[in-house]
Coordinates of C-alpha atoms in Angstrom, one line a residue:
Chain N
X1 CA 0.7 -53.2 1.9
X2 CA 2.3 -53.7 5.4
X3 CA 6.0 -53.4 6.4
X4 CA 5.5 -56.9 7.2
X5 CA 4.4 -58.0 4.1
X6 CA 7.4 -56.0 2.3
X7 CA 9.5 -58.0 3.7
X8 CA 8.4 -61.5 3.2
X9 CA 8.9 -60.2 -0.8
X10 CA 11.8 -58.9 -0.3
X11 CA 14.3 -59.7 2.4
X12 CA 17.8 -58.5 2.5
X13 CA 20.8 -58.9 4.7
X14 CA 20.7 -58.1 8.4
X15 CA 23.8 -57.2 9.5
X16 CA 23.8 -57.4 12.8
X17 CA 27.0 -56.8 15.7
X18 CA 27.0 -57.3 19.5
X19 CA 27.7 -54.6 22.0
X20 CA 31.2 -56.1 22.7
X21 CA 32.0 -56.0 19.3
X22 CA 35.8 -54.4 18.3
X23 CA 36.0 -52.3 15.3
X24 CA 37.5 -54.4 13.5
X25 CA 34.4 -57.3 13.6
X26 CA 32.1 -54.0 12.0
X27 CA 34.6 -53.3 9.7
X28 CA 34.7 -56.7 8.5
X29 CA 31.0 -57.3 7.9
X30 CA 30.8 -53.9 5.9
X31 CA 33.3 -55.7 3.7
X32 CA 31.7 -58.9 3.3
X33 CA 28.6 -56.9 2.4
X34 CA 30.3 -53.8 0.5
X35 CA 26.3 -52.1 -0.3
X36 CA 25.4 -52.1 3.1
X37 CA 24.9 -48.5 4.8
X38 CA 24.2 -49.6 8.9
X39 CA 24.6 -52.2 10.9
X40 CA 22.6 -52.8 13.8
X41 CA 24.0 -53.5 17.0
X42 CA 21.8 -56.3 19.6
X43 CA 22.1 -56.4 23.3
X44 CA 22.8 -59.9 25.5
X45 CA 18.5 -60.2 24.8
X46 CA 19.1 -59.4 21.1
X47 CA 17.4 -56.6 20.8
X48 CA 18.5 -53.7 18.7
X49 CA 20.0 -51.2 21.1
X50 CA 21.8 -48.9 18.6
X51 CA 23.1 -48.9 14.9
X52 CA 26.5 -47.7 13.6
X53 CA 26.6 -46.1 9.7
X54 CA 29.2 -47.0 7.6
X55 CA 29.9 -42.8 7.1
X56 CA 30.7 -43.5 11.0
X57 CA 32.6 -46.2 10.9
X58 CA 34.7 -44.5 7.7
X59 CA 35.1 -41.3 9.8
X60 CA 37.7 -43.0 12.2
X61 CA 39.4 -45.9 9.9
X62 CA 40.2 -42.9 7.1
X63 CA 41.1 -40.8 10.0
X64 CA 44.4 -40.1 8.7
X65 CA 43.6 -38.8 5.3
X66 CA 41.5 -35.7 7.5
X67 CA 43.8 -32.8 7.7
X68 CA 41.9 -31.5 10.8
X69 CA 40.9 -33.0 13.9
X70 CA 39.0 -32.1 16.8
X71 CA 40.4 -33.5 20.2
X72 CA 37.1 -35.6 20.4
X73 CA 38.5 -37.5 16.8
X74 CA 41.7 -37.1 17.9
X75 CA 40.9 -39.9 20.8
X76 CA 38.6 -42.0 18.8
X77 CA 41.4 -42.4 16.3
X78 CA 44.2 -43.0 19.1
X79 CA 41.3 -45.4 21.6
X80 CA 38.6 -46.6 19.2
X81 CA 36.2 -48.5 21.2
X82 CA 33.8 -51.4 20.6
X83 CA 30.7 -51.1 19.1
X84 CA 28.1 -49.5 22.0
X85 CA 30.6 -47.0 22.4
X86 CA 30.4 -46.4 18.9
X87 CA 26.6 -46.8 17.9
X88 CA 24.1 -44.2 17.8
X89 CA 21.0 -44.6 20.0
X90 CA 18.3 -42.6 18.2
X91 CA 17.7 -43.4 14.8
X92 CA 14.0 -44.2 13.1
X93 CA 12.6 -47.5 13.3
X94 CA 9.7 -49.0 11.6
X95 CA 6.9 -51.8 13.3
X96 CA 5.8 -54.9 11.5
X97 CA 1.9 -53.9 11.3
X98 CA 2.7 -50.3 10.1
X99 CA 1.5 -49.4 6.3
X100 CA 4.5 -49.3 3.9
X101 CA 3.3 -45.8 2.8
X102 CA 3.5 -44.2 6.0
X103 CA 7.0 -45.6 6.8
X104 CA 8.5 -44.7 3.1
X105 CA 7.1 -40.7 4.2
X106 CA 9.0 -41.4 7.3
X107 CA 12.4 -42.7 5.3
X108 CA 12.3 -39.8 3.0
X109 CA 11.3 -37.4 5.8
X110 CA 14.8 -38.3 7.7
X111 CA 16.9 -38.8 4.6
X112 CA 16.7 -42.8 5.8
X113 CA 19.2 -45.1 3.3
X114 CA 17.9 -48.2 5.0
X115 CA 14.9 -48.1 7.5
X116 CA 15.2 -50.5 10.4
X117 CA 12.1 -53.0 11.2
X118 CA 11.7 -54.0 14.6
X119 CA 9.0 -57.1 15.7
X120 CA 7.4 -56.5 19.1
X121 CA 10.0 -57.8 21.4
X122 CA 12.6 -55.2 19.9
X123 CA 14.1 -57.4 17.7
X124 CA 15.2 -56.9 13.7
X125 CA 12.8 -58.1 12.0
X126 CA 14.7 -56.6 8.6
X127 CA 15.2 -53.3 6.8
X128 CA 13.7 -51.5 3.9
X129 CA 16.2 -50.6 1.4
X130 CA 15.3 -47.2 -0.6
X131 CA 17.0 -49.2 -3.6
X132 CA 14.5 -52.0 -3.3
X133 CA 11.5 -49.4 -2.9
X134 CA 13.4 -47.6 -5.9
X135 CA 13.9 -50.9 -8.2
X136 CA 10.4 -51.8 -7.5
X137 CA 8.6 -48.6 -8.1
X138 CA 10.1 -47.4 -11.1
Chain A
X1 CA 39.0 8.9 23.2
X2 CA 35.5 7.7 23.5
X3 CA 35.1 4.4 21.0
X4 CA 33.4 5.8 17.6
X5 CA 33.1 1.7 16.4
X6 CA 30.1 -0.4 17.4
X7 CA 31.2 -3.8 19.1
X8 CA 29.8 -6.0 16.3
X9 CA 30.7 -3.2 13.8
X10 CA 34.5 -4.0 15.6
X11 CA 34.0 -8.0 16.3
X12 CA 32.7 -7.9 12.7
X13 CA 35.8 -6.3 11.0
X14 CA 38.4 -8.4 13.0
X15 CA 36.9 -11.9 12.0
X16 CA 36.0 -10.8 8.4
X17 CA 39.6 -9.8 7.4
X18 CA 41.3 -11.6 10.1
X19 CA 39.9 -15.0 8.0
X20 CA 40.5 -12.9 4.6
X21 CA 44.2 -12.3 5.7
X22 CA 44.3 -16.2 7.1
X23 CA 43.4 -17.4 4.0
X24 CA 45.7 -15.6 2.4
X25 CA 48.5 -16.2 4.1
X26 CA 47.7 -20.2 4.4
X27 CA 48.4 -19.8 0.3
X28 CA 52.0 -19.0 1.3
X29 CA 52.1 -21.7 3.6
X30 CA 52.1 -20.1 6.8
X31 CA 50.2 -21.0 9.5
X32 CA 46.3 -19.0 9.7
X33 CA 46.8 -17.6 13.1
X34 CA 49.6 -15.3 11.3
X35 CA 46.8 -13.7 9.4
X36 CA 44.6 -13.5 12.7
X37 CA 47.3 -11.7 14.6
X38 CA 48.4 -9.5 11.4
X39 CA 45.0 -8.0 11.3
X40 CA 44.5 -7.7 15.0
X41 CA 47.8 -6.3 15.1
X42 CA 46.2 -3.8 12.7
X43 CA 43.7 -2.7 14.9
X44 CA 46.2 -2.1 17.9
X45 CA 46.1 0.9 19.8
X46 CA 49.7 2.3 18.2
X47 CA 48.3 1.6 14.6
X48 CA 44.5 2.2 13.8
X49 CA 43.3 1.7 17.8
X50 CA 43.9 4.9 19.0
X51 CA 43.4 6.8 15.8
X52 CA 39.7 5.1 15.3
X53 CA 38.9 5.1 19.1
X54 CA 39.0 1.3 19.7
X55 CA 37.8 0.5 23.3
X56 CA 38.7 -3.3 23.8
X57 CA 37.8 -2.1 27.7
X58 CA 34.5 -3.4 29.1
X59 CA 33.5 -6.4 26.4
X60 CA 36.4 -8.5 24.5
X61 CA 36.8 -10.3 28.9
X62 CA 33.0 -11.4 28.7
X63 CA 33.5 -12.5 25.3
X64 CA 36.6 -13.9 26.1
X65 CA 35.5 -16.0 28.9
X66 CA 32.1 -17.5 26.9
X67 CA 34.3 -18.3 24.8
X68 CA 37.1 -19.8 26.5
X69 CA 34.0 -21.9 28.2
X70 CA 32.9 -23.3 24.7
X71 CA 36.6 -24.4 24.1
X72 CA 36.6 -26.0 27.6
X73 CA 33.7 -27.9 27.0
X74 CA 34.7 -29.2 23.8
X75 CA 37.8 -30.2 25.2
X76 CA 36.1 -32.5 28.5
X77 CA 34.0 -34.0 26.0
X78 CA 36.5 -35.3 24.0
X79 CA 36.9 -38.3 26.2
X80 CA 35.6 -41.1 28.0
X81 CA 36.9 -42.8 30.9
X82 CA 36.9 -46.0 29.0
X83 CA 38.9 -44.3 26.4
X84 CA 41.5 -42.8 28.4
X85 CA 41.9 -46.4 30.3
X86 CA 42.5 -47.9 26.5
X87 CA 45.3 -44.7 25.5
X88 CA 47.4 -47.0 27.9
X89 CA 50.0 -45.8 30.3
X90 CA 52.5 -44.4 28.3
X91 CA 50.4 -42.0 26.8
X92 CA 49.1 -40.5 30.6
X93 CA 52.6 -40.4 31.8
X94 CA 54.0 -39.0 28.9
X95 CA 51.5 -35.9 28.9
X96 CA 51.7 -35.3 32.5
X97 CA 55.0 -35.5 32.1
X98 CA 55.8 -32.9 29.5
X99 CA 52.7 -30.5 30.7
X100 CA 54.3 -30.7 34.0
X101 CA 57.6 -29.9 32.7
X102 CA 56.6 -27.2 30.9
X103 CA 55.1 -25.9 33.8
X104 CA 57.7 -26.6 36.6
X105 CA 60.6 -25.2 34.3
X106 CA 58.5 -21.7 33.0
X107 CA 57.9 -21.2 36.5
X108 CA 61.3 -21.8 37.7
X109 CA 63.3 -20.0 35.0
X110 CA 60.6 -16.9 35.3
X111 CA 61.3 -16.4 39.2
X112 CA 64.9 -17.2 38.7
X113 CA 66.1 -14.8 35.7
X114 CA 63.3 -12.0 35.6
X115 CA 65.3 -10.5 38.3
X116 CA 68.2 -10.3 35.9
X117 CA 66.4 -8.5 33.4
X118 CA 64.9 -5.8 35.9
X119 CA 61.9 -7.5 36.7
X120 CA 61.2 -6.1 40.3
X121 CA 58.4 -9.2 41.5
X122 CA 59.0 -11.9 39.5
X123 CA 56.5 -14.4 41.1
X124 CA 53.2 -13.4 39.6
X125 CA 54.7 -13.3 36.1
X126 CA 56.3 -16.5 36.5
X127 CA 53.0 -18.4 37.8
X128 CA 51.2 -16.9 34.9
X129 CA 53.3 -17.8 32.1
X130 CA 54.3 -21.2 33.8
X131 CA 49.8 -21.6 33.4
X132 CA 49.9 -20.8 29.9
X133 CA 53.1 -23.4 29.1
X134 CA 51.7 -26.8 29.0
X135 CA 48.8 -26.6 26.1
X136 CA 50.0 -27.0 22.8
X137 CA 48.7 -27.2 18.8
X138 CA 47.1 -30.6 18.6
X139 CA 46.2 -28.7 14.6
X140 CA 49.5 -27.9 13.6
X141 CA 50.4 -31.8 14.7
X142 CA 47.6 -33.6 13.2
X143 CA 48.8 -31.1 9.6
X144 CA 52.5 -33.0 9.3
X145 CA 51.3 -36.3 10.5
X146 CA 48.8 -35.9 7.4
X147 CA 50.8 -34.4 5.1
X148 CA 53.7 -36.8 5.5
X149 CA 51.6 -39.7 6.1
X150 CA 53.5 -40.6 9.5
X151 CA 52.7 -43.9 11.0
X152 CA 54.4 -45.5 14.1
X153 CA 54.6 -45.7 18.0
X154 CA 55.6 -42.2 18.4
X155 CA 52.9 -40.7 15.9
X156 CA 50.2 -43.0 18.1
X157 CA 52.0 -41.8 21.6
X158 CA 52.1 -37.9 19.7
X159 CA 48.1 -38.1 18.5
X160 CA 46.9 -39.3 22.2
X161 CA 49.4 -36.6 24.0
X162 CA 48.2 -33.8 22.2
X163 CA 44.5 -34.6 22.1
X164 CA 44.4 -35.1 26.5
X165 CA 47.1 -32.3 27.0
X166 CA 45.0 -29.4 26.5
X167 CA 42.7 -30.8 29.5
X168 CA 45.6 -31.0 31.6
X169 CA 46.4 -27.3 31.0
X170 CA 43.6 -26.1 31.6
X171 CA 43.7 -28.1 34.9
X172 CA 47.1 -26.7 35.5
X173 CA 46.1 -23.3 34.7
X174 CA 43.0 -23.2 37.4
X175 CA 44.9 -24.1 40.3
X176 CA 47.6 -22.1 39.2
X177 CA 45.2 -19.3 39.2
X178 CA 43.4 -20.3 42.5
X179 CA 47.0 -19.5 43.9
X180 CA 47.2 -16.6 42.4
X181 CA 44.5 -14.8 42.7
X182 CA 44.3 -16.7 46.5
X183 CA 46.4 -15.7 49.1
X184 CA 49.4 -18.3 48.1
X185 CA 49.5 -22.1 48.5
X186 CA 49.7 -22.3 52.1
X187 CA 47.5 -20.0 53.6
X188 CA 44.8 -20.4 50.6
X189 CA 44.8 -23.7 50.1
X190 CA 41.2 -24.5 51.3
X191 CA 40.3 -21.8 48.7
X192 CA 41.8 -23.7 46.2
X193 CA 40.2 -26.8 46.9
X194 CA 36.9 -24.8 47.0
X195 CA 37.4 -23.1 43.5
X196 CA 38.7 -26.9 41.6
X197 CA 36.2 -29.1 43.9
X198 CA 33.1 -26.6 43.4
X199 CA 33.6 -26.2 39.3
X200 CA 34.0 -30.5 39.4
X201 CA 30.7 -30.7 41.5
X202 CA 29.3 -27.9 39.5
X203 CA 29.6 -28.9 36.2
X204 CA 28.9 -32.5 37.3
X205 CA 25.5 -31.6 38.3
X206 CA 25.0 -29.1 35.7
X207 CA 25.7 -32.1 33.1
X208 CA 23.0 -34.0 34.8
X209 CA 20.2 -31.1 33.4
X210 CA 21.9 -31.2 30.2
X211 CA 22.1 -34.8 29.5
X212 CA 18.7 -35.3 30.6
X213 CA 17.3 -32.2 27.7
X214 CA 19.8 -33.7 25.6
X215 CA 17.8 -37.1 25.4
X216 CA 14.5 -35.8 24.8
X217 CA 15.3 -32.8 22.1
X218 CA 15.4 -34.3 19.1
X219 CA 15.7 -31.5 16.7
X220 CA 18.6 -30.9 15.9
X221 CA 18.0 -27.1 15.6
X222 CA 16.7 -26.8 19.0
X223 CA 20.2 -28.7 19.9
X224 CA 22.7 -25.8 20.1
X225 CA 21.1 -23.4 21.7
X226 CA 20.4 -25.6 24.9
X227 CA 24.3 -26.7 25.2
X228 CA 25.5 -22.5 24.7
X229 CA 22.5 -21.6 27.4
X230 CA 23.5 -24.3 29.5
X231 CA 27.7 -23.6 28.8
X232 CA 26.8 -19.9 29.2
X233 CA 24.5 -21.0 32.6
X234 CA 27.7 -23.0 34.4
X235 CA 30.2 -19.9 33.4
X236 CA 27.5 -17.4 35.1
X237 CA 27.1 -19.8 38.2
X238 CA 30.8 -20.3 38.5
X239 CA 31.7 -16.4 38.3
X240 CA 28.8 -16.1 40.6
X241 CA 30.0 -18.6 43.7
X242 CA 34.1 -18.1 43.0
X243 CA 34.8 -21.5 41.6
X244 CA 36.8 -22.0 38.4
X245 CA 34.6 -21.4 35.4
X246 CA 37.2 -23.1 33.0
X247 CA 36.9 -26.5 35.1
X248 CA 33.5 -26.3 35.8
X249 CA 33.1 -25.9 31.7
X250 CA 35.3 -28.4 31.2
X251 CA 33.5 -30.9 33.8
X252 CA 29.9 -30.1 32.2
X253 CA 31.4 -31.7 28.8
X254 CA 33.1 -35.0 30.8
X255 CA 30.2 -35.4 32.8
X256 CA 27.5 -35.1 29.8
X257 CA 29.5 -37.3 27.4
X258 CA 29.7 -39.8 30.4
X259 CA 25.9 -39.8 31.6
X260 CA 24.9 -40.0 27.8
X261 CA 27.4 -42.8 26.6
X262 CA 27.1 -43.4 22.9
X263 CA 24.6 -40.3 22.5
X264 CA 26.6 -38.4 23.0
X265 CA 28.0 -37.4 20.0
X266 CA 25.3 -35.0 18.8
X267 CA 26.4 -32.8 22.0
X268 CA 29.2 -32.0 21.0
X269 CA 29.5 -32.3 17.4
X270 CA 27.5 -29.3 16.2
X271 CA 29.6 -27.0 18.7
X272 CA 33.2 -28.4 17.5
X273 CA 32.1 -26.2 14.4
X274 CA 32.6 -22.9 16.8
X275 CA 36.3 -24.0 17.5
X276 CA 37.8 -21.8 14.3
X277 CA 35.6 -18.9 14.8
X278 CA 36.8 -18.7 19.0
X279 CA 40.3 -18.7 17.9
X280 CA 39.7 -16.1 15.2
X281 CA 38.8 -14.2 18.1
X282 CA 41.3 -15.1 20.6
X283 CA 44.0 -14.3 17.9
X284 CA 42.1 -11.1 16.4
X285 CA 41.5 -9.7 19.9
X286 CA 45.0 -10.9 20.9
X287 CA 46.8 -8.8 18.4
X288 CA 44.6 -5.6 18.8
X289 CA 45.7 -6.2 22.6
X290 CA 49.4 -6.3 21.0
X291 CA 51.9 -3.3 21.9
X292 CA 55.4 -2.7 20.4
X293 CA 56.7 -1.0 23.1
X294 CA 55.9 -3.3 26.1
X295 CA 57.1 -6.2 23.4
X296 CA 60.1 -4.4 22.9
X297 CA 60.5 -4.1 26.3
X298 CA 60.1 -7.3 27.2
X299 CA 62.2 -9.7 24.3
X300 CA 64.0 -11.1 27.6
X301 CA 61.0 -12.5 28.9
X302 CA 59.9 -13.9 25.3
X303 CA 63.0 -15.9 24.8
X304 CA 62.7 -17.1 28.4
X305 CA 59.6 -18.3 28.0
X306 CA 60.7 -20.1 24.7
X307 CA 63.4 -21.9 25.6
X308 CA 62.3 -22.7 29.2
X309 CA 58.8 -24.1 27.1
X310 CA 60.7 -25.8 24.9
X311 CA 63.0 -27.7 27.4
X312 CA 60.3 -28.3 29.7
X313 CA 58.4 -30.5 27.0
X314 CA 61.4 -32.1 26.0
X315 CA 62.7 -32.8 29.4
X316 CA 59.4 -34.0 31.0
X317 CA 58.4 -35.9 27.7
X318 CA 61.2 -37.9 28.2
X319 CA 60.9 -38.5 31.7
X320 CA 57.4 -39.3 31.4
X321 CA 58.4 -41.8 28.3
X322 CA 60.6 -43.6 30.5
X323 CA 58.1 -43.8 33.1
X324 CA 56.0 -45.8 30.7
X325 CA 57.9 -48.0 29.6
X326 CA 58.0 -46.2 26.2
X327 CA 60.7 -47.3 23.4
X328 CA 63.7 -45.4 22.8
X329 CA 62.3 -43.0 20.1
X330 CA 59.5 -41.9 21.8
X331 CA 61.4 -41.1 24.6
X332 CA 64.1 -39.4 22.3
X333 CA 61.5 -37.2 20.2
X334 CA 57.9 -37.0 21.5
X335 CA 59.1 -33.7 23.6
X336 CA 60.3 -31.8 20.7
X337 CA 57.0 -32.8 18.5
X338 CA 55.1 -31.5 21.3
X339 CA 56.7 -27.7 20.8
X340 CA 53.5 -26.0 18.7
X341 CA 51.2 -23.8 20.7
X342 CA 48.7 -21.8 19.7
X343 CA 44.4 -20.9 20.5
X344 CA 44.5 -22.1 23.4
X345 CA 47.5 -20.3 25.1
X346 CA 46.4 -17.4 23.3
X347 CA 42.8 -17.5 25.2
X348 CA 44.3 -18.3 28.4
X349 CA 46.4 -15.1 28.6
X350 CA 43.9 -13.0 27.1
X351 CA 41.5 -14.5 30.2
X352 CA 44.3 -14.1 32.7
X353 CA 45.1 -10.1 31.8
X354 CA 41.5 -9.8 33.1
X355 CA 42.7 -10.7 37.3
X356 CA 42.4 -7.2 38.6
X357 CA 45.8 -8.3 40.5
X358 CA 47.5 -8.9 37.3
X359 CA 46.7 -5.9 35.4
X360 CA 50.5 -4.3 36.4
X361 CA 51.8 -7.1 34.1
X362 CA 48.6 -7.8 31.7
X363 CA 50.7 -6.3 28.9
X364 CA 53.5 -8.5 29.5
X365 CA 51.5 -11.7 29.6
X366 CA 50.0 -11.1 26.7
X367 CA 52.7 -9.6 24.5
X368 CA 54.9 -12.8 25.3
X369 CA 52.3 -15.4 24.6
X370 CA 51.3 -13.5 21.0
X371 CA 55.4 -13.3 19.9
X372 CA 55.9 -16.9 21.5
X373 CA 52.6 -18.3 19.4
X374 CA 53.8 -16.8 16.6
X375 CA 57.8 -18.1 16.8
X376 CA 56.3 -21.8 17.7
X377 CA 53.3 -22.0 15.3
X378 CA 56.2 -21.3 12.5
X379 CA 59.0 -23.1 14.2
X380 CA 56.5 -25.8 15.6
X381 CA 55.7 -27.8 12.1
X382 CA 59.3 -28.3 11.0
X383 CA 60.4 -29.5 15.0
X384 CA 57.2 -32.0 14.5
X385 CA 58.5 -33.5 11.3
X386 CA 62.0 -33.0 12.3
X387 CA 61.2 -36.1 15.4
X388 CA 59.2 -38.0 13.4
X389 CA 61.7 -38.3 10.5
X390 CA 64.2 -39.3 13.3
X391 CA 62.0 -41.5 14.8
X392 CA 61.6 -43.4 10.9
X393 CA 58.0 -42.3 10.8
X394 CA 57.6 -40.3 8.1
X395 CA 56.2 -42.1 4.8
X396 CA 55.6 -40.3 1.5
X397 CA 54.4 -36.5 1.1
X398 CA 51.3 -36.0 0.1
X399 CA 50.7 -33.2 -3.5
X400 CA 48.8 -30.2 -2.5
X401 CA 45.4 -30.2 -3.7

């Protein structure tokens, strides 16, 4: 089976933010969609250039219940920014054509929640949920 | 007497029971760096030191500055341009204000009184413990705003003071040095434009290598030891050409956080871990460096340097409040929430005891800076809840877990 055809069974929610985006548009989507781990963040082009996890996005609206700080938190808590200064730029991505098997080793490999598919021009294409793979396998 | 402990049997001891006492005495409530300095204390000449032939001579100023460098590092990589144009105005003037005033007023009250107390050049002492003044505690801060759940304008002003202050110490600190260990403002001053614009230009490039390593390594193992090389590499260089190693460590973070944007977060965040176990050895090493009689000696200097501290953060917290348009209980209380100090001040003194033309008064540096650290980090918490109940900040306590 290809990553392609995955999804056509079984699409999901793309949550998707632009560059300019203000933490409090990310925060919002992770509320409307409360099981979502990452959102993706697209560029003027819309293609992905960077993804923001929910852990990250926790880490500096619970900033206040951490009893320790270092001065790099300290500023993001005072001067939170929009969403490419917040995103991550490496994370593992997945291809249309690629065999599902290969890209599940690949999830497991990096510990991967939701696995990011991109089409050929960069875009998302969808995700691979490990509770879809889960619910399906079992 | 010749030293009969190995270093990492020495190193070993101090941070082993050094954290054992700090956890300990974090149970009673007190602050860790009291367990630090008790058990450095320990190992002081006048207690165990001399009687176990503890040489502190010859390695704890290498270790000292590497780690200083880490700290530095850390601190320039905390922020972004972008960020510090978003802290807003009041928040710049109010922590040059109250670093500078720390400063100007250490300095000042140093040079004036020392005389008083017998102090026969009072200049050298006073530059050095006016460098020290303007860092403070951002940890003991960040531990009342969270334990009293404080929320306002002057917990927002207090968070973004304390978390850029420490980079404008260090700042103050290396031209402060430049001058000292130059041949005084005037005469020196293309020296001290050398030693600041050479560690900018330094590290600067030096982030250039890193940021570009730091794109294509992507295991995370391989990571850490590429930023300490390349932390250890600037340090090396600096020493090597007479620039300031602090500023050029402390550019080689700004720069790298700047070329690599949003990345950049996995260059710094594995080394933050190292910030507990640096001041575990700043405070360790600073209390086997501790000796009763020069600190009995010197309580003058001590409570100079307390209350001229003290005042200076007050005083230039307010003027720098006022400056930014800050309202009337930032401007009333910010100064005295800014009165902690600790790990920071601590490293400084034990890396400015190193200037061969400071060893006459290495002693008295240090001895103030421990005693001081000690009287603020106690004093420091109830001052910082002290202006925020004032200001009306203060919500509901949080139970102990």
């Amino acid at each position: 089976m290809t990553v392609a055809e995955w999804l056509n069974e079984h699409p999901g929610h793309i949550l998707v933010v632009q560059e300019d985006a203000m933490l409090e548009e990310t925060l919002a989507l992770f509320k409307r969609y409360p099981d979502a781990q990452d959102i993706y963040v697209n560029d003027v082009k819309g293609c992905v250039v960077g993804h923001i996890s929910k852990l990250r996005i926790a880490s500096i609206v619970l900033a206040e219940h951490s009893q320790t700080h270092s001065h790099r938190q300290l500023i993001e808590q005072v001067a939170s920014g929009n969403a490419r200064e917040l995103m991550g730029r490496h994370f593992p991505t997945a291809r249309l054509d690629e065999a599902l098997d290969d890209v599940i080793h690949r999830q497991l490999e990096h510990q991967l929640h939701d696995m990011a598919v991109l089409d050929a021009e960069g875009r998302l294409a969808g995700t691979i949920s490990l509770t879809c793979l889960l619910q399906s396998f079992i | 007497m010749e030293s009969e402990l190995s270093i990492p049997l020495l190193i070993g001891m101090l941070l082993v029971l050094g954290l054992l006492a700090a956890l300990q005495v974090s149970r009673l409530g007190l602050p860790r760096i009291v367990g630090y300095l008790l058990i450095g204390i320990l190992f002081s000449p006048q207690i165990l030191g001399d009687r176990i032939g503890i040489d502190l001579n010859g390695w704890s100023e290498t270790l000292t500055t590497m780690a200083l460098g880490i700290i530095a590092y850390i601190i320039g990589g905390s922020m972004t341009v972008q960020q510090l144009r978003r802290m807003g105005k009041t928040i710049f003037t109010c922590a040059i204000g109250e670093s500078l005033g720390a400063v100007v007023l250490v300095v000042l009250s140093i040079w004036w009184l020392a005389p008083v107390f017998g102090y026969q050049n009072p200049a050298p002492l006073a530059l050095a413990l006016g460098a020290i003044a303007a860092t403070t505690a951002p940890a003991a801060t960040v531990a009342v705003i969270h334990q009293f759940r404080a929320r306002g304008e002057l917990t927002t002003t207090l968070l973004g003071v304390v978390a850029i202050d420490d980079a404008m110490g260090i700042i103050a600190f290396s031209i402060i040095l430049s001058i000292l260990v130059g041949e005084g403002f005037g005469s020196g001053f293309g020296n001290i434009v050398y030693e600041i614009g050479g560690a900018v230009v330094l590290g600067a490039g030096s982030a250039v290598l890193l940021s570009l390593y730091g794109r294509h390594i992507h295991q995370g193992g391989l990571r850490l030891p590429m930023i300490i090389g390349t932390i250890l590499l600037v340090l090396g260089i600096a020493d090597y050409i007479h620039v300031s190693p602090l500023l050029a460590g402390m550019a080689l973070g700004f720069f790298c956080r700047m070329y690599m944007r949003s990345s950049a977060e996995r260059m710094f965040a594995p080394i933050e871990y190292f910030e507990e176990l640096v001041f575990a050895m700043f405070f360790t090493l600073a209390g086997a460096h501790f000796d009763l009689a020069v600190f009995s000696e010197n309580i003058p200097m001590v409570v100079i340097y307390l209350v001229a501290r003290m005042a200076g953060k007050m005083a230039g917290a307010s003027v720098g409040a006022t400056l930014g348009s800050a309202p009337t209980n930032t401007r009333r209380w910010l100064g005295m929430a800014l009165v902690p100090q600790a790990g920071i001040a601590v490293g400084l003194a034990l890396s400015i005891s190193q200037i061969p033309q400071l060893q006459e008064i290495k002693g008295v540096i240090i001895n103030t800076i421990i005693a001081s650290t000690i009287l603020y980090e106690l004093l420091g918490p109830f001052a910082v809840k002290y202006s925020l109940q004032r200001a009306g900040e203060l919500g509901e306590r949080r139970r102990k877990s």
